[in-house]
Amino acid sequence: MIHILRHTIAAFVLSAVSVPMMGQDMIARQAPIDRKMRAVDSVEIQRLIQQEYLDNPAEDLYPSWEDDYINMYGNVQLPSEYKIDLRGFCMPTTNRIVTSGYGYRPRFRRQHKGIDINAYKGDTIRAAFDGKVRVVTFQPGGYGNVVVIRHPNGLETIYGHLSKHLTKKDKVVKAGEPIGLAGRTGRSTGTHLHFETRLLGEYIDPAKLFDFEHQDVTGDFYIFKGRGRGILLGKHDVNGASQTAEGDLAQADEGVEVTYNSSETARNSRSQRAARNSRIHKVRKGETLGSIARKHRTTVAKLCRANGISAKTTLRVGQILKYS
């Protein structure tokens, strides 16, 4: 009887232990899948954040988006200091010869608020950085055919006297993407590219930022100090991330292990395809799920479903929400 009782107790203990052990095994098997799905989600969030920075470049710096006027910042307060990331620059033209520099022109008795780079009619003019095209217009008494691009680093670049536009308003462009052809339209004495760099309408001498002779930037960062003044910094002089998406991207990717196997490739691909139809919204002060849904022409229910939250969730300023 004692022998049978011992076997019964042993069997009971074994069965009691095996249930949580089986649960632990299932959790252990699920963990790699969770890590992989986190990796997929993290990569997609990186892409969405980058897209948000291009769709709304430097939105924390600029008060509005206006696609008719080149300089619209007369009453805007300039920051006392602003760090401009110059990395990722592409020369707007392959020509290295600056025919007229920045500053006062005694011959014309006026300021030259950009630089003129030698070019031949029809030469391809390219975007200097990633950004979004704000203005595409023609000014007969000034720039002629002109393109203005706003960039996530805070700069706006202006390309004047073009013979032809190769881009359109509100288009997101990459550094080096063709935006026009060189010419001599507007008030011009010869074929060239008139190139300007501005921050909130404040002119900055392009030669302080770019070495046109050597087709490179003069430093990794430029600290704008107002009224055209500033300090150049190399990458080893800077502590912390620049005022671009870089810091957010690093946070999104922190601690993520990216591994895939063939059995999950199809599922991950479907997730990525669905996510590519999504966009993101960064929550601002005073916004609610209702106001965000109205802004992006969706519903609160869809926002909640896309972000795994409820209609009663309290939003945080700076929180990233996905929508489609």
Short mmCIF file of C-alpha atoms in Angstrom, two decimals:
data_model
loop_
_atom_site.label_atom_id
_atom_site.label_comp_id
_atom_site.label_asym_id
_atom_site.label_seq_id
_atom_site.Cartn_x
_atom_site.Cartn_y
_atom_site.Cartn_z
CA MET A 1 0.00 0.00 0.00
CA ILE A 2 2.82 2.41 0.92
CA HIS A 3 4.57 1.48 -2.35
CA ILE A 4 1.44 2.31 -4.37
CA LEU A 5 1.00 5.58 -2.44
CA ARG A 6 4.58 6.61 -3.22
CA HIS A 7 4.02 6.02 -6.95
CA THR A 8 0.75 7.97 -6.84
CA ILE A 9 2.38 10.95 -5.10
CA ALA A 10 5.32 10.88 -7.54
CA ALA A 11 2.97 10.83 -10.52
CA PHE A 12 0.96 13.72 -9.06
CA VAL A 13 4.08 15.84 -8.43
CA LEU A 14 5.40 15.09 -11.93
CA SER A 15 2.12 16.11 -13.54
CA ALA A 16 1.97 19.29 -11.45
CA VAL A 17 5.51 20.24 -12.46
CA SER A 18 5.08 19.33 -16.13
CA VAL A 19 2.25 21.85 -16.71
CA PRO A 20 4.32 24.97 -15.88
CA MET A 21 7.33 23.38 -17.59
CA MET A 22 5.28 22.96 -20.76
CA GLY A 23 4.16 26.58 -20.40
CA GLN A 24 7.76 27.69 -20.01
CA ASP A 25 8.71 25.71 -23.11
CA MET A 26 5.97 27.44 -25.09
CA ILE A 27 7.13 30.85 -23.83
CA ALA A 28 10.72 29.98 -24.74
CA ARG A 29 9.67 28.97 -28.25
CA GLN A 30 7.62 32.15 -28.61
CA ALA A 31 10.47 34.45 -27.49
CA PRO A 32 12.48 34.30 -30.75
CA ILE A 33 9.28 35.02 -32.71
CA ASP A 34 8.53 38.01 -30.48
CA ARG A 35 12.07 39.32 -31.00
CA LYS A 36 11.75 38.93 -34.76
CA MET A 37 8.39 40.69 -34.86
CA ARG A 38 9.82 43.45 -32.67
CA ALA A 39 12.65 43.74 -35.17
CA VAL A 40 10.22 44.05 -38.07
CA ASP A 41 8.19 46.65 -36.18
CA SER A 42 11.33 48.56 -35.18
CA VAL A 43 12.63 48.70 -38.74
CA GLU A 44 9.23 49.90 -39.92
CA ILE A 45 9.05 52.54 -37.18
CA GLN A 46 12.46 53.78 -38.29
CA ARG A 47 11.17 54.08 -41.84
CA LEU A 48 8.01 55.84 -40.72
CA ILE A 49 9.91 58.30 -38.52
CA GLN A 50 12.27 59.08 -41.38
CA GLN A 51 9.29 59.57 -43.69
CA GLU A 52 7.65 61.88 -41.14
CA TYR A 53 10.79 64.03 -41.02
CA LEU A 54 10.74 64.32 -44.81
CA ASP A 55 6.98 64.91 -45.06
CA ASN A 56 7.17 67.66 -42.42
CA PRO A 57 10.80 68.84 -42.46
CA ALA A 58 11.92 70.94 -39.47
CA GLU A 59 8.27 71.40 -38.41
CA ASP A 60 9.31 72.31 -34.85
CA LEU A 61 11.34 75.23 -36.25
CA TYR A 62 9.07 76.56 -39.00
CA PRO A 63 5.63 77.96 -38.11
CA SER A 64 3.91 77.04 -41.37
CA TRP A 65 4.18 75.63 -44.87
CA GLU A 66 3.65 78.14 -47.69
CA ASP A 67 4.18 77.15 -51.32
CA ASP A 68 3.77 80.55 -53.01
CA TYR A 69 6.27 82.85 -51.29
CA ILE A 70 10.01 82.30 -51.00
CA ASN A 71 10.60 84.50 -47.94
CA MET A 72 7.63 84.43 -45.55
CA TYR A 73 9.35 84.73 -42.17
CA GLY A 74 9.47 88.50 -41.55
CA ASN A 75 7.93 88.34 -38.06
CA VAL A 76 9.35 85.00 -36.96
CA GLN A 77 11.64 84.92 -33.92
CA LEU A 78 15.01 83.42 -34.81
CA PRO A 79 16.51 80.92 -32.36
CA SER A 80 19.53 82.20 -30.47
CA GLU A 81 21.35 79.02 -31.48
CA TYR A 82 20.55 76.14 -33.80
CA LYS A 83 22.60 73.12 -34.80
CA ILE A 84 22.50 72.31 -38.53
CA ASP A 85 23.54 68.83 -39.62
CA LEU A 86 25.54 69.13 -42.85
CA ARG A 87 26.10 65.43 -43.33
CA GLY A 88 24.40 63.88 -46.35
CA PHE A 89 25.15 66.91 -48.55
CA CYS A 90 25.27 66.59 -52.33
CA MET A 91 26.69 69.27 -54.61
CA PRO A 92 23.86 70.92 -56.58
CA THR A 93 26.11 70.97 -59.65
CA THR A 94 29.36 69.24 -60.54
CA ASN A 95 30.94 72.55 -61.57
CA ARG A 96 33.46 73.82 -59.00
CA ILE A 97 33.84 77.44 -60.16
CA VAL A 98 32.14 80.13 -58.06
CA THR A 99 31.72 83.14 -60.34
CA SER A 100 30.22 85.49 -57.75
CA GLY A 101 30.41 85.17 -53.99
CA TYR A 102 28.12 86.14 -51.14
CA GLY A 103 27.99 89.75 -49.91
CA TYR A 104 27.83 93.34 -51.10
CA ARG A 105 28.26 94.00 -54.83
CA PRO A 106 29.59 97.53 -55.48
CA ARG A 107 28.81 97.19 -59.18
CA PHE A 108 25.11 96.67 -58.51
CA ARG A 109 25.03 98.54 -55.16
CA ARG A 110 23.19 95.76 -53.40
CA GLN A 111 23.71 92.60 -51.39
CA HIS A 112 24.21 89.30 -53.19
CA LYS A 113 22.43 86.91 -50.85
CA GLY A 114 23.76 83.69 -52.33
CA ILE A 115 26.54 82.52 -54.58
CA ASP A 116 26.70 81.99 -58.34
CA ILE A 117 28.20 78.74 -59.60
CA ASN A 118 29.27 78.46 -63.22
CA ALA A 119 27.06 76.14 -65.27
CA TYR A 120 26.12 75.46 -68.86
CA LYS A 121 22.58 75.61 -70.14
CA GLY A 122 20.92 72.25 -69.58
CA ASP A 123 23.30 71.09 -66.83
CA THR A 124 21.45 69.01 -64.23
CA ILE A 125 20.83 70.80 -60.92
CA ARG A 126 20.35 68.51 -57.91
CA ALA A 127 18.90 68.74 -54.40
CA ALA A 128 21.60 69.52 -51.83
CA PHE A 129 20.00 67.42 -49.05
CA ASP A 130 17.00 65.19 -48.52
CA GLY A 131 13.94 67.37 -48.14
CA LYS A 132 10.57 68.51 -49.44
CA VAL A 133 10.03 70.94 -52.30
CA ARG A 134 8.22 74.03 -51.01
CA VAL A 135 8.22 76.45 -53.95
CA VAL A 136 8.37 75.89 -57.71
CA THR A 137 7.68 79.14 -59.54
CA PHE A 138 8.86 81.75 -62.03
CA GLN A 139 9.96 85.28 -61.05
CA PRO A 140 10.67 87.31 -64.19
CA GLY A 141 12.44 90.18 -62.39
CA GLY A 142 14.53 88.07 -60.04
CA TYR A 143 15.20 84.36 -59.70
CA GLY A 144 13.53 83.35 -62.97
CA ASN A 145 12.65 79.68 -62.72
CA VAL A 146 13.34 78.87 -59.07
CA VAL A 147 13.01 75.93 -56.68
CA VAL A 148 12.97 76.15 -52.87
CA ILE A 149 13.51 73.01 -50.77
CA ARG A 150 13.06 72.74 -47.00
CA HIS A 151 15.28 70.19 -45.27
CA PRO A 152 14.99 68.28 -41.96
CA ASN A 153 18.23 69.91 -40.77
CA GLY A 154 16.47 73.31 -40.70
CA LEU A 155 17.95 74.79 -43.86
CA GLU A 156 16.06 75.95 -46.90
CA THR A 157 18.02 75.90 -50.16
CA ILE A 158 17.15 78.07 -53.18
CA TYR A 159 18.09 77.28 -56.79
CA GLY A 160 17.63 80.20 -59.22
CA HIS A 161 17.80 81.06 -62.95
CA LEU A 162 16.89 77.51 -64.03
CA SER A 163 16.00 76.92 -67.66
CA LYS A 164 13.52 74.22 -66.65
CA HIS A 165 11.92 72.75 -63.52
CA LEU A 166 12.26 68.99 -63.04
CA THR A 167 10.26 68.76 -59.81
CA LYS A 168 6.95 69.93 -58.34
CA LYS A 169 5.57 71.42 -55.13
CA ASP A 170 5.28 69.16 -52.08
CA LYS A 171 7.46 66.46 -53.61
CA VAL A 172 9.81 64.65 -51.21
CA VAL A 173 13.27 64.51 -52.77
CA LYS A 174 16.52 62.79 -51.88
CA ALA A 175 19.95 64.42 -51.87
CA GLY A 176 21.29 64.36 -55.42
CA GLU A 177 17.87 64.02 -57.05
CA PRO A 178 17.49 66.19 -60.20
CA ILE A 179 15.25 69.22 -59.58
CA GLY A 180 15.99 71.41 -62.61
CA LEU A 181 18.25 72.37 -65.50
CA ALA A 182 20.71 75.28 -65.41
CA GLY A 183 19.87 78.41 -67.37
CA ARG A 184 19.71 82.21 -67.29
CA THR A 185 16.05 83.01 -66.69
CA GLY A 186 15.02 86.04 -64.63
CA ARG A 187 17.50 88.82 -63.83
CA SER A 188 20.72 87.18 -64.94
CA THR A 189 23.75 88.27 -66.95
CA GLY A 190 24.77 84.76 -67.99
CA THR A 191 24.10 81.07 -67.54
CA HIS A 192 24.79 79.96 -63.97
CA LEU A 193 23.19 78.52 -60.84
CA HIS A 194 22.26 81.02 -58.15
CA PHE A 195 22.36 79.05 -54.88
CA GLU A 196 21.22 80.25 -51.45
CA THR A 197 21.05 78.75 -47.96
CA ARG A 198 18.66 80.16 -45.36
CA LEU A 199 17.41 79.38 -41.87
CA LEU A 200 13.94 80.82 -41.18
CA GLY A 201 14.59 83.35 -43.93
CA GLU A 202 17.95 84.40 -42.47
CA TYR A 203 20.65 84.25 -45.13
CA ILE A 204 23.77 82.18 -44.47
CA ASP A 205 26.80 82.41 -46.75
CA PRO A 206 26.87 79.01 -48.52
CA ALA A 207 30.68 79.14 -48.56
CA LYS A 208 30.62 78.83 -44.75
CA LEU A 209 28.89 75.47 -45.11
CA PHE A 210 30.23 74.00 -48.35
CA ASP A 211 33.62 73.79 -50.05
CA PHE A 212 32.59 74.03 -53.69
CA GLU A 213 36.13 73.63 -55.03
CA HIS A 214 36.52 70.26 -53.29
CA GLN A 215 32.84 69.28 -53.58
CA ASP A 216 32.41 68.74 -49.83
CA VAL A 217 31.07 70.26 -46.62
CA THR A 218 33.28 72.47 -44.47
CA GLY A 219 32.31 70.55 -41.31
CA ASP A 220 29.82 67.99 -40.03
CA PHE A 221 27.72 70.55 -38.17
CA TYR A 222 27.19 74.29 -38.27
CA ILE A 223 25.99 76.03 -35.10
CA PHE A 224 23.86 78.96 -36.24
CA LYS A 225 24.25 81.97 -33.94
CA GLY A 226 22.01 84.48 -35.72
CA ARG A 227 22.63 87.24 -38.25
CA GLY A 228 24.70 84.99 -40.46
CA ARG A 229 27.14 84.07 -37.68
CA GLY A 230 27.97 80.53 -36.68
CA ILE A 231 30.49 77.90 -35.61
CA LEU A 232 31.62 74.85 -37.55
CA LEU A 233 31.96 71.53 -35.74
CA GLY A 234 33.40 68.19 -36.76
CA LYS A 235 31.77 64.93 -35.75
CA HIS A 236 34.21 64.52 -32.84
CA ASP A 237 33.30 67.95 -31.45
CA VAL A 238 29.61 67.19 -30.98
CA ASN A 239 28.00 65.53 -27.97
CA GLY A 240 24.56 64.06 -28.54
CA ALA A 241 22.47 63.66 -31.65
CA SER A 242 21.76 66.37 -34.19
CA GLN A 243 18.37 68.02 -34.55
CA THR A 244 17.23 65.45 -37.10
CA ALA A 245 15.58 62.06 -36.92
CA GLU A 246 18.83 60.39 -35.93
CA GLY A 247 18.18 60.34 -32.18
CA ASP A 248 14.67 59.00 -32.62
CA LEU A 249 15.91 56.30 -34.97
CA ALA A 250 18.53 55.18 -32.49
CA GLN A 251 15.89 54.89 -29.76
CA ALA A 252 13.57 52.92 -32.00
CA ASP A 253 16.28 50.40 -32.80
CA GLU A 254 17.77 50.05 -29.31
CA GLY A 255 18.25 46.48 -28.11
CA VAL A 256 16.59 44.79 -31.06
CA GLU A 257 17.91 41.51 -32.35
CA VAL A 258 17.26 41.10 -36.08
CA THR A 259 17.06 37.45 -37.12
CA TYR A 260 14.83 35.74 -39.64
CA ASN A 261 14.22 32.23 -40.83
CA SER A 262 12.54 30.96 -43.98
CA SER A 263 9.38 29.73 -42.22
CA GLU A 264 8.51 33.27 -41.12
CA THR A 265 9.64 35.24 -44.19
CA ALA A 266 6.18 35.26 -45.78
CA ARG A 267 4.46 36.46 -42.59
CA ASN A 268 7.05 39.18 -42.03
CA SER A 269 6.78 40.30 -45.66
CA ARG A 270 3.02 40.63 -45.28
CA SER A 271 3.51 42.67 -42.11
CA GLN A 272 5.97 44.94 -43.88
CA ARG A 273 3.68 45.40 -46.88
CA ALA A 274 0.81 46.35 -44.58
CA ALA A 275 3.05 48.70 -42.63
CA ARG A 276 4.22 50.41 -45.81
CA ASN A 277 0.64 51.65 -46.20
CA SER A 278 0.92 53.24 -42.74
CA ARG A 279 2.18 56.65 -41.77
CA ILE A 280 2.97 58.16 -38.40
CA HIS A 281 1.85 61.15 -36.38
CA LYS A 282 3.82 62.68 -33.51
CA VAL A 283 1.44 63.78 -30.76
CA ARG A 284 1.53 67.50 -29.99
CA LYS A 285 0.32 69.41 -26.94
CA GLY A 286 -3.47 69.59 -26.72
CA GLU A 287 -4.16 66.88 -29.29
CA THR A 288 -6.63 64.07 -28.71
CA LEU A 289 -7.38 60.85 -30.53
CA GLY A 290 -10.42 62.58 -32.02
CA SER A 291 -8.50 65.59 -33.35
CA ILE A 292 -5.74 63.37 -34.75
CA ALA A 293 -8.30 61.11 -36.44
CA ARG A 294 -10.01 64.13 -38.04
CA LYS A 295 -6.69 65.56 -39.20
CA HIS A 296 -5.76 62.36 -41.04
CA ARG A 297 -9.30 61.51 -42.20
CA THR A 298 -9.54 58.30 -40.25
CA THR A 299 -11.46 57.14 -37.17
CA VAL A 300 -10.59 56.79 -33.49
CA ALA A 301 -11.37 53.07 -33.72
CA LYS A 302 -8.85 52.60 -36.54
CA LEU A 303 -6.21 54.59 -34.66
CA CYS A 304 -6.73 52.45 -31.57
CA ARG A 305 -6.58 49.24 -33.57
CA ALA A 306 -3.38 50.29 -35.39
CA ASN A 307 -1.62 51.23 -32.15
CA GLY A 308 -2.98 48.65 -29.69
CA ILE A 309 -4.61 51.27 -27.47
CA SER A 310 -8.14 52.13 -26.34
CA ALA A 311 -10.23 55.26 -26.80
CA LYS A 312 -9.57 56.09 -23.13
CA THR A 313 -5.77 55.96 -23.47
CA THR A 314 -4.03 59.15 -22.30
CA LEU A 315 -1.73 60.44 -25.03
CA ARG A 316 1.77 61.73 -24.29
CA VAL A 317 3.34 64.69 -26.07
CA GLY A 318 5.85 63.27 -28.55
CA GLN A 319 4.16 59.85 -28.69
CA ILE A 320 4.29 58.18 -32.11
CA LEU A 321 0.98 56.93 -33.51
CA LYS A 322 0.57 54.93 -36.70
CA TYR A 323 -2.34 55.54 -39.05
CA SER A 324 -3.29 54.50 -42.58
#
